[in-house]
């Protein structure tokens, strides 16, 4: 399971404060602790913490890289912010560009820009692409799959290896009125997306969004994660400090025959997947 | 139709380790043996992916063997009472790069010899040869716990490969092997889950994973070789896929298992062909088969088998 740790995000108050104070220690501790908890990538999102998004993402990247070599996931809807992050990143460790829709009303070519940026950053630069286009986030299964198919074929046309592509099927909060059919639609879409190419593109979700505003958040997150892994999900942006969630990841890997069973399988999961 | 490109690449590799400490390294060995390092399946990918060549460890027993057939006794008949001379013969006459001293005689049912005997044998063999050593207990937990820590101490700093520890009996030998700077053999009874667990247990005691060699147990041709083969293959795939708890080099005991087969040792069956050929042939067939699953050290008994398997390894590696 490719886990992208979500905590370095300006939406969280401690990160927002650290950005305002230029307090490196808070950021570096989060990087270290999330890595030790089993993160494959560290998400880096300025959020609403600063007006100067480009300068701030550079400060975050440089601060993390001073003490931590875990690959980073540059998280912004603005290509210029991603580009600013890429200028200071050590892409040799790997990097995820998070994220681009298929296209936007304001920018038909946005996906192509991300591919170009990834190619410039080197062979270990991957892209998260959302099943979303200029009409917004689709509600049904078929449109999600159709957008994913267009993304995959566009990547192939450009010679961009589909194994460098993460399709994010966009999880909406289950508590939102009339959104309760969405998790089922997403699972049905995953069933088809995994057949779009061989080898298939990775599939990821922003897991915590599912339980936004709900009670029993951790329970909702981990049950859905197990369901999605069984349909082919192999990555998630998630809270790696949630031990119950991490145990579900370890157990799912076991049940999907991705890890050899041992009596200590929970204990070794994160250490066995580091590096 | 073009030939499809089937070469796969993997994210992980088998740990590489060097047995034996030379003078510069604080020991007295005159040569070392490096094993492991494979980053693709056997015969898959390029030669550079294949890692180090598999190596043969020739068996030397601490006491005169009681149940060996004549065919196997013959090449060693003048040295059976002296483990030092025996080891020397294996190295000088038969070209062994690695010696496995098997402490058969300390077993309560096979002589019940004490730690003083085992220490003496260890010192004798260390004196007699300069190649690295594998030091292997008798398999009786209680006796191994009494004797093998002393053996470890007698070879302290020589970077031997010592074992074998099991899920139920690992603490004392793991601790002493760590303190004495040796490598450790973790043993599982043809069970991949236990194999992983014992590595985790040793690692929990602070033993570095990079200093472990796994022994999955071996089955000879006709006697469970398919189980050994499939488990070793599964371990290799797990190692290549990045499972650090399974990334160890593998040792297998072809000599002992092959010579247990009745086809290897019975002499009154002329229709099976000459007995002097059958035993070595059984070792060779078992070894060559297991090599394809991914093996790093092969324990062998008969010098003809050792020579043929060595020849096989070298020829394959020339391609």
Coordinates of C-alpha atoms in Angstrom, one line a residue:
Chain A
X1 CA 0.0 0.0 0.0
X2 CA 1.4 3.4 -1.0
X3 CA 0.4 5.7 1.9
X4 CA 0.6 9.4 1.4
X5 CA 0.6 11.0 4.9
X6 CA -1.7 14.0 5.1
X7 CA -0.6 16.0 8.1
X8 CA 1.7 18.6 6.5
X9 CA -1.2 20.7 5.4
X10 CA -1.9 24.4 6.2
X11 CA -5.5 23.4 7.0
X12 CA -4.2 22.0 10.3
X13 CA -3.7 24.7 12.9
X14 CA -0.3 23.5 14.1
X15 CA 1.0 23.6 10.6
X16 CA -0.6 26.9 9.9
X17 CA 1.0 28.4 13.0
X18 CA 4.4 26.8 12.1
X19 CA 4.2 28.4 8.6
X20 CA 3.4 31.8 10.2
X21 CA 6.2 31.5 12.7
X22 CA 8.6 29.8 10.3
X23 CA 9.0 27.1 12.9
X24 CA 10.9 24.4 11.2
X25 CA 10.8 21.9 14.1
X26 CA 7.0 21.4 13.9
X27 CA 7.2 20.5 10.2
X28 CA 10.4 18.4 10.6
X29 CA 8.8 16.4 13.5
X30 CA 5.7 15.7 11.4
X31 CA 7.9 14.5 8.6
X32 CA 9.9 12.2 10.8
X33 CA 6.9 10.9 12.8
X34 CA 4.8 10.2 9.7
X35 CA 7.7 8.4 8.0
X36 CA 8.2 6.2 11.1
X37 CA 4.5 5.5 11.1
X38 CA 4.8 4.0 7.6
X39 CA 4.3 6.8 5.1
X40 CA 5.6 6.2 1.5
X41 CA 5.1 9.9 0.6
X42 CA 4.5 13.0 2.7
X43 CA 1.8 15.3 1.3
X44 CA 2.8 19.0 1.4
X45 CA -0.1 21.4 1.1
X46 CA 0.0 25.1 1.9
X47 CA -3.7 25.3 2.2
X48 CA -5.0 28.6 3.3
X49 CA -2.1 29.2 5.6
X50 CA -0.3 31.8 3.6
X51 CA -1.0 34.2 0.8
X52 CA 2.4 33.5 -0.9
X53 CA 1.6 29.9 -1.9
X54 CA 4.7 29.5 -4.0
X55 CA 7.2 30.8 -1.5
X56 CA 5.5 28.8 1.3
X57 CA 5.6 25.5 -0.5
X58 CA 9.3 26.0 -1.2
X59 CA 9.9 26.8 2.4
X60 CA 8.0 23.6 3.4
X61 CA 9.9 21.4 0.9
X62 CA 13.3 22.8 1.9
X63 CA 12.5 22.5 5.6
X64 CA 11.4 18.8 5.3
X65 CA 14.4 17.9 3.1
X66 CA 16.8 19.2 5.6
X67 CA 16.1 16.3 7.9
X68 CA 14.1 13.7 5.9
X69 CA 14.5 11.9 2.6
X70 CA 10.9 10.5 2.3
X71 CA 9.5 11.3 -1.1
X72 CA 7.1 14.3 -1.1
X73 CA 3.7 14.7 -2.6
X74 CA 3.3 18.4 -3.8
X75 CA -0.4 19.2 -3.2
X76 CA -2.0 22.1 -5.0
X77 CA -4.6 22.8 -7.6
X78 CA -2.4 25.5 -9.0
X79 CA 0.3 24.3 -11.5
X80 CA 2.4 27.3 -10.6
X81 CA 2.6 26.3 -6.9
X82 CA 3.6 22.7 -7.9
X83 CA 6.2 24.2 -10.3
X84 CA 7.6 26.3 -7.5
X85 CA 7.9 23.2 -5.2
X86 CA 9.6 21.3 -8.0
X87 CA 12.3 24.0 -8.3
X88 CA 13.7 23.1 -4.8
X89 CA 12.8 19.5 -4.5
X90 CA 15.2 16.6 -4.7
X91 CA 13.1 14.5 -7.2
X92 CA 15.6 11.6 -7.1
X93 CA 13.8 10.3 -4.0
X94 CA 10.6 10.3 -6.0
X95 CA 7.8 12.9 -6.1
X96 CA 4.0 13.0 -6.6
X97 CA 2.3 15.9 -8.4
X98 CA -1.1 16.2 -6.7
X99 CA -3.3 16.9 -8.6
X100 CA -4.7 17.6 -12.0
X101 CA -8.2 17.1 -13.4
X102 CA -8.6 15.9 -17.0
X103 CA -9.3 19.5 -18.0
X104 CA -10.6 22.8 -16.6
X105 CA -12.9 25.5 -18.1
X106 CA -10.1 28.0 -17.4
X107 CA -7.4 25.7 -18.6
X108 CA -8.1 22.9 -21.2
X109 CA -4.4 21.8 -21.2
X110 CA -3.9 21.5 -17.5
X111 CA -3.3 17.7 -17.6
X112 CA -0.6 18.2 -20.3
X113 CA 1.1 20.8 -18.1
X114 CA 1.4 18.3 -15.3
X115 CA 2.8 15.6 -17.6
X116 CA 5.4 18.1 -18.8
X117 CA 6.3 19.1 -15.3
X118 CA 6.6 15.4 -14.2
X119 CA 8.8 14.6 -17.2
X120 CA 11.1 17.5 -16.5
X121 CA 11.4 16.4 -12.9
X122 CA 12.7 13.0 -13.9
X123 CA 11.6 9.3 -14.1
X124 CA 10.6 9.1 -10.5
X125 CA 8.0 11.9 -10.7
X126 CA 4.5 10.6 -10.7
X127 CA 1.1 12.3 -11.2
X128 CA -2.2 12.1 -9.3
X129 CA -5.0 12.8 -11.8
X130 CA -8.6 13.4 -10.6
X131 CA -11.6 11.8 -12.2
X132 CA -12.9 15.3 -12.7
X133 CA -13.2 17.6 -15.8
X134 CA -14.5 21.0 -16.8
X135 CA -18.0 20.0 -15.8
X136 CA -16.9 19.3 -12.2
X137 CA -16.9 16.2 -10.0
X138 CA -19.1 13.5 -11.6
X139 CA -21.7 11.8 -9.3
X140 CA -22.1 8.5 -11.2
X141 CA -19.9 5.6 -11.9
X142 CA -19.9 5.7 -15.7
X143 CA -18.7 9.3 -15.9
X144 CA -15.9 8.6 -13.4
X145 CA -14.7 5.7 -15.5
X146 CA -15.0 7.7 -18.8
X147 CA -12.8 10.5 -17.4
X148 CA -10.3 8.0 -16.0
X149 CA -10.2 6.3 -19.5
X150 CA -9.5 9.6 -21.1
X151 CA -6.8 10.4 -18.6
X152 CA -5.1 7.0 -19.2
X153 CA -5.3 7.3 -23.0
X154 CA -3.9 10.8 -22.9
X155 CA -1.0 9.6 -20.8
X156 CA -0.4 6.7 -23.2
X157 CA -0.5 9.1 -26.2
X158 CA 2.2 11.2 -24.5
X159 CA 4.3 8.1 -23.7
X160 CA 3.8 8.7 -20.0
X161 CA 4.0 5.3 -18.3
X162 CA 0.7 4.4 -16.7
X163 CA 2.6 3.1 -13.7
X164 CA 3.5 6.7 -13.0
X165 CA -0.2 7.7 -12.9
X166 CA -2.4 7.7 -9.8
X167 CA -6.1 8.0 -10.5
X168 CA -8.0 9.7 -7.7
X169 CA -11.7 8.8 -7.9
X170 CA -12.5 11.7 -5.5
X171 CA -14.2 10.8 -2.2
X172 CA -16.9 13.1 -1.0
X173 CA -18.1 13.4 2.6
X174 CA -20.6 10.7 3.3
X175 CA -22.5 13.0 5.7
X176 CA -23.4 15.4 2.9
X177 CA -27.1 15.1 2.0
X178 CA -27.7 12.7 -1.0
X179 CA -24.0 11.7 -1.0
X180 CA -24.4 8.3 0.6
X181 CA -24.5 6.5 -2.8
X182 CA -21.1 7.9 -3.7
X183 CA -18.9 5.4 -1.9
X184 CA -20.6 2.6 -3.7
X185 CA -20.3 4.4 -7.0
X186 CA -16.6 4.9 -6.4
X187 CA -16.0 1.2 -5.7
X188 CA -17.9 0.3 -8.9
X189 CA -15.7 2.7 -10.8
X190 CA -12.5 1.1 -9.3
X191 CA -13.6 -2.2 -10.6
X192 CA -13.4 -0.8 -14.1
X193 CA -10.5 1.6 -13.8
X194 CA -8.1 -1.3 -13.0
X195 CA -8.7 -2.7 -16.4
X196 CA -7.9 0.5 -18.3
X197 CA -4.3 -0.5 -18.9
X198 CA -1.9 -3.3 -18.3
X199 CA -0.2 -2.8 -15.9
X200 CA -3.0 -0.7 -14.4
X201 CA -2.7 2.8 -13.2
X202 CA -2.4 3.2 -9.4
X203 CA -5.6 4.2 -7.7
X204 CA -5.7 6.6 -4.7
X205 CA -8.2 8.5 -2.7
X206 CA -8.2 11.3 -0.2
X207 CA -9.6 9.0 2.5
X208 CA -10.2 11.4 5.4
X209 CA -12.6 13.5 3.3
X210 CA -15.0 10.6 3.4
X211 CA -15.7 11.1 7.1
X212 CA -15.5 14.9 7.1
X213 CA -17.9 16.3 9.8
X214 CA -19.1 12.8 10.7
X215 CA -18.9 10.9 14.0
X216 CA -16.8 7.8 14.2
X217 CA -14.4 9.2 11.7
X218 CA -11.7 6.6 12.1
X219 CA -14.1 3.7 11.8
X220 CA -15.7 5.1 8.6
X221 CA -12.3 5.7 7.1
X222 CA -10.9 2.2 7.8
X223 CA -14.0 0.3 6.8
X224 CA -14.1 2.1 3.5
X225 CA -10.3 1.6 3.0
X226 CA -10.7 -2.1 3.4
X227 CA -13.6 -2.2 1.0
X228 CA -11.6 -0.1 -1.6
X229 CA -8.4 -2.2 -1.2
X230 CA -10.5 -5.3 -2.1
X231 CA -11.5 -3.5 -5.4
X232 CA -7.9 -2.6 -6.3
X233 CA -7.1 0.6 -4.5
X234 CA -3.3 0.5 -3.9
X235 CA -2.7 4.0 -2.4
X236 CA -4.4 6.6 -0.1
X237 CA -3.8 10.0 1.3
X238 CA -4.5 9.2 4.9
X239 CA -3.8 9.8 8.6
X240 CA -0.9 7.4 9.2
X241 CA -1.0 8.3 12.9
X242 CA -4.3 6.4 13.1
X243 CA -3.0 3.1 14.4
X244 CA -6.4 1.3 13.9
X245 CA -6.3 2.4 10.3
X246 CA -2.7 1.2 9.8
X247 CA -3.7 -2.2 11.2
X248 CA -6.4 -2.4 8.6
X249 CA -3.8 -1.6 5.9
X250 CA -1.5 -4.3 7.2
X251 CA -4.3 -6.9 7.4
X252 CA -5.6 -6.0 4.0
X253 CA -2.2 -6.4 2.5
X254 CA -2.1 -9.9 4.1
X255 CA -5.5 -10.9 2.8
X256 CA -4.8 -9.6 -0.7
X257 CA -1.6 -11.8 -0.6
X258 CA 0.7 -8.9 -0.9
X259 CA 2.6 -9.7 2.3
X260 CA 3.6 -13.1 3.7
X261 CA 1.8 -13.9 6.9
X262 CA 3.8 -14.0 10.2
X263 CA 2.4 -13.9 13.7
X264 CA 3.9 -10.5 14.1
X265 CA 2.4 -9.1 10.9
X266 CA 1.0 -5.9 12.5
X267 CA 4.2 -5.0 14.2
X268 CA 6.4 -5.4 11.2
X269 CA 4.2 -3.8 8.7
X270 CA 5.5 -0.2 8.8
X271 CA 9.2 -1.2 9.2
X272 CA 9.0 -3.8 6.4
X273 CA 7.6 -1.2 4.0
X274 CA 10.1 1.6 4.7
X275 CA 12.8 2.4 2.3
Chain B
X1 CA 6.3 -12.5 -34.6
X2 CA 8.8 -10.7 -32.4
X3 CA 10.0 -12.3 -29.2
X4 CA 8.2 -10.6 -26.4
X5 CA 10.3 -8.8 -23.8
X6 CA 9.6 -10.7 -20.6
X7 CA 12.4 -9.4 -18.4
X8 CA 10.8 -8.1 -15.2
X9 CA 12.4 -5.7 -12.8
X10 CA 12.0 -5.8 -9.0
X11 CA 12.1 -3.2 -6.3
X12 CA 14.1 -5.3 -3.8
X13 CA 17.1 -7.5 -3.6
X14 CA 18.6 -10.3 -1.5
X15 CA 20.9 -9.1 1.2
X16 CA 24.6 -9.4 0.4
X17 CA 26.9 -10.6 3.1
X18 CA 30.5 -11.7 3.5
X19 CA 31.4 -14.6 5.7
X20 CA 34.8 -14.9 7.3
X21 CA 37.0 -12.3 8.9
X22 CA 40.6 -11.9 7.6
X23 CA 43.5 -10.5 9.6
X24 CA 42.6 -6.9 8.6
X25 CA 39.1 -7.6 9.8
X26 CA 40.1 -8.9 13.2
X27 CA 40.0 -12.7 12.4
X28 CA 42.3 -15.4 11.1
X29 CA 40.6 -16.4 7.9
X30 CA 42.7 -16.3 4.7
X31 CA 39.7 -16.0 2.4
X32 CA 36.1 -14.8 2.6
X33 CA 32.9 -15.8 0.8
X34 CA 30.4 -13.2 -0.3
X35 CA 26.8 -14.4 -1.0
X36 CA 23.4 -12.9 -1.9
X37 CA 22.8 -9.7 -3.8
X38 CA 20.3 -11.2 -6.4
X39 CA 18.0 -8.5 -7.7
X40 CA 16.0 -10.7 -10.1
X41 CA 14.7 -14.3 -10.2
X42 CA 17.2 -17.0 -11.0
X43 CA 18.2 -16.8 -14.7
X44 CA 16.0 -13.7 -15.1
X45 CA 17.3 -10.3 -16.1
X46 CA 21.0 -9.6 -16.8
X47 CA 23.9 -11.4 -15.2
X48 CA 24.5 -8.3 -13.1
X49 CA 21.1 -8.9 -11.5
X50 CA 22.1 -12.4 -10.5
X51 CA 24.2 -11.3 -7.5
X52 CA 26.9 -13.5 -6.1
X53 CA 27.6 -17.0 -7.3
X54 CA 26.0 -19.7 -5.1
X55 CA 28.6 -21.4 -3.0
X56 CA 29.1 -25.0 -1.8
X57 CA 29.8 -25.7 1.9
X58 CA 31.3 -29.1 2.3
X59 CA 30.2 -31.0 5.4
X60 CA 32.7 -32.0 8.1
X61 CA 31.4 -33.8 11.1
X62 CA 32.7 -33.3 14.7
X63 CA 32.7 -37.1 15.3
X64 CA 33.2 -40.1 13.1
X65 CA 29.9 -40.7 11.3
X66 CA 28.1 -43.8 12.4
X67 CA 25.5 -44.2 9.7
X68 CA 27.2 -43.1 6.5
X69 CA 27.2 -45.6 3.6
X70 CA 30.6 -46.8 2.4
X71 CA 30.4 -44.8 -0.8
X72 CA 30.3 -41.6 1.2
X73 CA 32.9 -42.8 3.8
X74 CA 35.4 -43.8 1.1
X75 CA 36.8 -40.3 0.1
X76 CA 37.3 -39.3 3.7
X77 CA 38.4 -42.7 5.2
X78 CA 41.8 -41.5 6.4
X79 CA 40.5 -38.3 8.1
X80 CA 37.2 -39.4 9.7
X81 CA 38.6 -39.2 13.2
X82 CA 40.1 -35.8 12.8
X83 CA 37.8 -32.9 11.9
X84 CA 40.8 -30.6 11.2
X85 CA 42.3 -33.0 8.7
X86 CA 38.9 -33.6 7.2
X87 CA 38.3 -29.9 6.7
X88 CA 41.9 -29.6 5.2
X89 CA 41.2 -32.4 2.8
X90 CA 37.9 -30.7 1.6
X91 CA 39.8 -27.4 1.0
X92 CA 43.0 -28.7 -0.4
X93 CA 41.9 -31.7 -2.4
X94 CA 38.3 -30.9 -3.2
X95 CA 38.5 -27.1 -3.5
X96 CA 35.9 -26.2 -0.8
X97 CA 35.5 -22.5 -0.3
X98 CA 33.4 -22.9 2.8
X99 CA 33.3 -25.7 5.4
X100 CA 30.2 -26.6 7.4
X101 CA 31.1 -28.2 10.8
X102 CA 28.1 -30.2 11.9
X103 CA 28.2 -31.0 15.6
X104 CA 26.4 -34.3 15.2
X105 CA 28.3 -35.9 18.1
X106 CA 26.9 -33.6 20.8
X107 CA 23.4 -35.0 20.3
X108 CA 22.2 -37.0 23.4
X109 CA 21.5 -40.0 21.1
X110 CA 24.6 -39.8 19.0
X111 CA 27.5 -39.6 21.5
X112 CA 26.3 -36.9 23.8
X113 CA 29.7 -35.2 23.7
X114 CA 30.3 -32.1 25.8
X115 CA 31.2 -28.4 25.1
X116 CA 34.9 -29.0 25.7
X117 CA 34.8 -31.5 22.7
X118 CA 33.0 -29.0 20.6
X119 CA 35.4 -26.2 21.4
X120 CA 38.3 -28.4 20.6
X121 CA 36.8 -29.3 17.2
X122 CA 36.1 -25.7 16.4
X123 CA 39.7 -24.6 17.3
X124 CA 41.1 -27.6 15.3
X125 CA 39.2 -26.7 12.2
X126 CA 40.0 -23.0 12.5
X127 CA 43.6 -23.9 12.7
X128 CA 43.6 -26.4 9.9
X129 CA 41.9 -24.3 7.2
X130 CA 41.7 -20.6 6.2
X131 CA 38.2 -20.6 4.6
X132 CA 35.2 -19.3 6.5
X133 CA 33.1 -21.7 8.6
X134 CA 29.5 -22.6 9.1
X135 CA 29.0 -24.0 12.6
X136 CA 25.8 -26.0 13.0
X137 CA 24.4 -27.6 16.1
X138 CA 22.8 -31.0 16.5
X139 CA 19.1 -30.0 16.6
X140 CA 18.5 -30.9 20.2
X141 CA 17.4 -27.7 21.8
X142 CA 18.8 -28.3 25.3
X143 CA 22.1 -29.6 24.1
X144 CA 22.5 -26.9 21.5
X145 CA 21.8 -24.2 24.1
X146 CA 24.6 -25.7 26.3
X147 CA 27.2 -26.2 23.6
X148 CA 26.7 -23.8 20.7
X149 CA 27.2 -20.6 22.7
X150 CA 30.7 -22.0 23.7
X151 CA 31.4 -22.9 20.0
X152 CA 30.4 -19.3 19.1
X153 CA 32.9 -18.0 21.7
X154 CA 35.7 -20.3 20.4
X155 CA 35.3 -18.7 17.0
X156 CA 34.6 -15.2 18.2
X157 CA 35.4 -12.5 15.6
X158 CA 35.8 -15.0 12.8
X159 CA 32.4 -14.0 11.2
X160 CA 31.2 -17.5 11.0
X161 CA 27.7 -18.5 10.1
X162 CA 26.2 -20.2 13.2
X163 CA 22.9 -21.9 13.8
X164 CA 20.3 -22.9 13.6
X165 CA 17.8 -21.0 15.7
X166 CA 14.1 -21.9 15.6
X167 CA 10.9 -20.2 16.6
X168 CA 10.9 -22.1 19.9
X169 CA 14.6 -21.9 20.6
X170 CA 16.4 -18.8 19.5
X171 CA 17.2 -16.5 22.4
X172 CA 20.5 -17.8 23.7
X173 CA 22.3 -18.5 20.4
X174 CA 21.0 -15.3 18.9
X175 CA 22.3 -13.2 21.8
X176 CA 25.7 -14.9 21.7
X177 CA 26.1 -14.8 17.9
X178 CA 25.4 -11.1 18.1
X179 CA 28.0 -10.6 20.8
X180 CA 30.6 -12.7 19.0
X181 CA 30.1 -11.0 15.6
X182 CA 28.8 -14.0 13.7
X183 CA 26.0 -14.5 11.2
X184 CA 22.9 -16.4 12.2
X185 CA 21.0 -19.2 10.6
X186 CA 17.2 -19.1 11.2
X187 CA 15.4 -22.3 10.6
X188 CA 11.8 -23.0 9.7
X189 CA 10.1 -26.4 9.1
X190 CA 9.1 -25.9 5.5
X191 CA 6.7 -23.1 6.6
X192 CA 7.1 -19.7 5.1
X193 CA 5.1 -18.0 7.8
X194 CA 7.3 -19.4 10.6
X195 CA 10.3 -18.5 8.5
X196 CA 9.2 -14.9 8.5
X197 CA 8.3 -14.9 12.2
X198 CA 11.7 -16.3 13.3
X199 CA 13.4 -13.5 11.4
X200 CA 11.2 -11.0 13.2
X201 CA 12.0 -12.6 16.5
X202 CA 15.7 -12.5 16.0
X203 CA 15.4 -8.9 14.7
X204 CA 13.4 -8.0 17.9
X205 CA 16.5 -9.1 19.9
X206 CA 18.5 -6.5 18.0
X207 CA 20.1 -9.0 15.6
X208 CA 20.6 -7.2 12.3
X209 CA 18.5 -8.6 9.4
X210 CA 21.5 -8.2 7.1
X211 CA 23.4 -10.8 9.1
X212 CA 20.8 -13.6 8.8
X213 CA 20.7 -16.5 6.5
X214 CA 17.5 -18.6 6.3
X215 CA 17.2 -22.3 6.3
X216 CA 13.7 -23.4 5.2
X217 CA 14.6 -27.1 5.7
X218 CA 15.4 -29.1 2.7
X219 CA 13.8 -32.1 1.0
X220 CA 15.8 -34.3 -1.3
X221 CA 14.8 -35.5 -4.8
X222 CA 11.8 -37.8 -4.2
X223 CA 11.5 -36.7 -0.6
X224 CA 9.7 -33.4 -0.6
X225 CA 12.0 -31.4 -2.9
X226 CA 8.9 -29.7 -4.3
X227 CA 8.0 -28.2 -0.9
X228 CA 11.5 -26.9 -0.4
X229 CA 11.6 -25.6 -3.9
X230 CA 8.3 -23.7 -3.8
X231 CA 9.0 -22.2 -0.4
X232 CA 12.5 -21.0 -1.4
X233 CA 11.0 -19.6 -4.6
X234 CA 8.3 -17.8 -2.6
X235 CA 11.0 -16.3 -0.3
X236 CA 13.0 -15.1 -3.2
X237 CA 10.0 -13.4 -4.8
X238 CA 9.1 -11.8 -1.5
X239 CA 12.7 -10.6 -1.1
X240 CA 12.7 -9.1 -4.6
X241 CA 9.3 -7.4 -3.9
X242 CA 10.9 -5.5 -1.0
X243 CA 9.9 -7.6 2.0
X244 CA 12.8 -6.9 4.3
X245 CA 11.9 -9.7 6.7
X246 CA 12.4 -12.2 3.8
X247 CA 15.4 -10.6 2.0
X248 CA 18.0 -13.0 3.5
X249 CA 20.2 -15.4 1.5
X250 CA 19.2 -19.0 1.7
X251 CA 21.1 -22.1 2.8
X252 CA 20.0 -25.6 2.1
X253 CA 21.2 -29.0 3.4
X254 CA 21.4 -31.1 0.3
X255 CA 24.1 -33.5 1.6
X256 CA 22.3 -34.8 4.7
X257 CA 18.9 -35.0 3.0
X258 CA 20.1 -36.7 -0.2
X259 CA 22.0 -39.4 1.6
X260 CA 18.9 -40.3 3.7
X261 CA 17.2 -41.4 0.5
X262 CA 17.3 -45.2 0.0
X263 CA 18.1 -44.7 -3.6
X264 CA 21.3 -43.0 -2.6
X265 CA 22.6 -45.6 -0.2
X266 CA 21.2 -49.1 -0.8
X267 CA 23.8 -51.3 -2.4
X268 CA 22.0 -54.6 -3.1
X269 CA 19.9 -53.3 -6.0
X270 CA 22.0 -53.8 -9.2
X271 CA 19.1 -52.9 -11.4
X272 CA 19.4 -49.3 -10.0
X273 CA 22.9 -48.9 -11.4
X274 CA 26.2 -48.7 -9.5
X275 CA 25.9 -47.4 -5.9
X276 CA 29.1 -45.4 -6.2
X277 CA 27.3 -43.2 -8.8
X278 CA 23.8 -43.1 -7.3
X279 CA 24.5 -41.2 -4.1
X280 CA 26.5 -38.4 -5.7
X281 CA 23.9 -38.3 -8.5
X282 CA 21.2 -37.8 -5.9
X283 CA 23.0 -34.9 -4.3
X284 CA 23.7 -33.4 -7.7
X285 CA 20.1 -33.6 -8.9
X286 CA 18.7 -32.2 -5.7
X287 CA 21.2 -29.3 -5.7
X288 CA 20.8 -28.4 -9.3
X289 CA 17.0 -28.3 -8.9
X290 CA 17.1 -26.2 -5.7
X291 CA 19.6 -23.8 -7.3
X292 CA 16.8 -22.7 -9.7
X293 CA 14.5 -21.7 -6.8
X294 CA 17.2 -19.3 -5.5
X295 CA 19.8 -20.7 -3.1
X296 CA 23.0 -19.1 -1.9
X297 CA 24.8 -21.8 0.1
X298 CA 24.4 -25.5 -0.6
X299 CA 25.7 -28.0 2.0
X300 CA 27.1 -31.0 0.1
X301 CA 28.8 -34.2 1.3
X302 CA 30.4 -36.2 -1.6
X303 CA 33.3 -34.6 -3.3
X304 CA 32.1 -35.7 -6.8
X305 CA 28.8 -34.0 -6.1
X306 CA 30.6 -30.9 -5.0
X307 CA 32.7 -30.8 -8.1
X308 CA 29.8 -31.4 -10.5
X309 CA 27.5 -28.8 -8.9
X310 CA 30.4 -26.3 -8.8
X311 CA 30.9 -27.0 -12.5
X312 CA 27.2 -26.5 -13.2
X313 CA 27.2 -23.1 -11.3
X314 CA 30.3 -21.9 -13.2
X315 CA 28.9 -22.9 -16.6
X316 CA 25.6 -21.2 -16.0
X317 CA 27.4 -18.1 -14.9
X318 CA 29.5 -18.0 -18.0
X319 CA 26.5 -17.5 -20.3

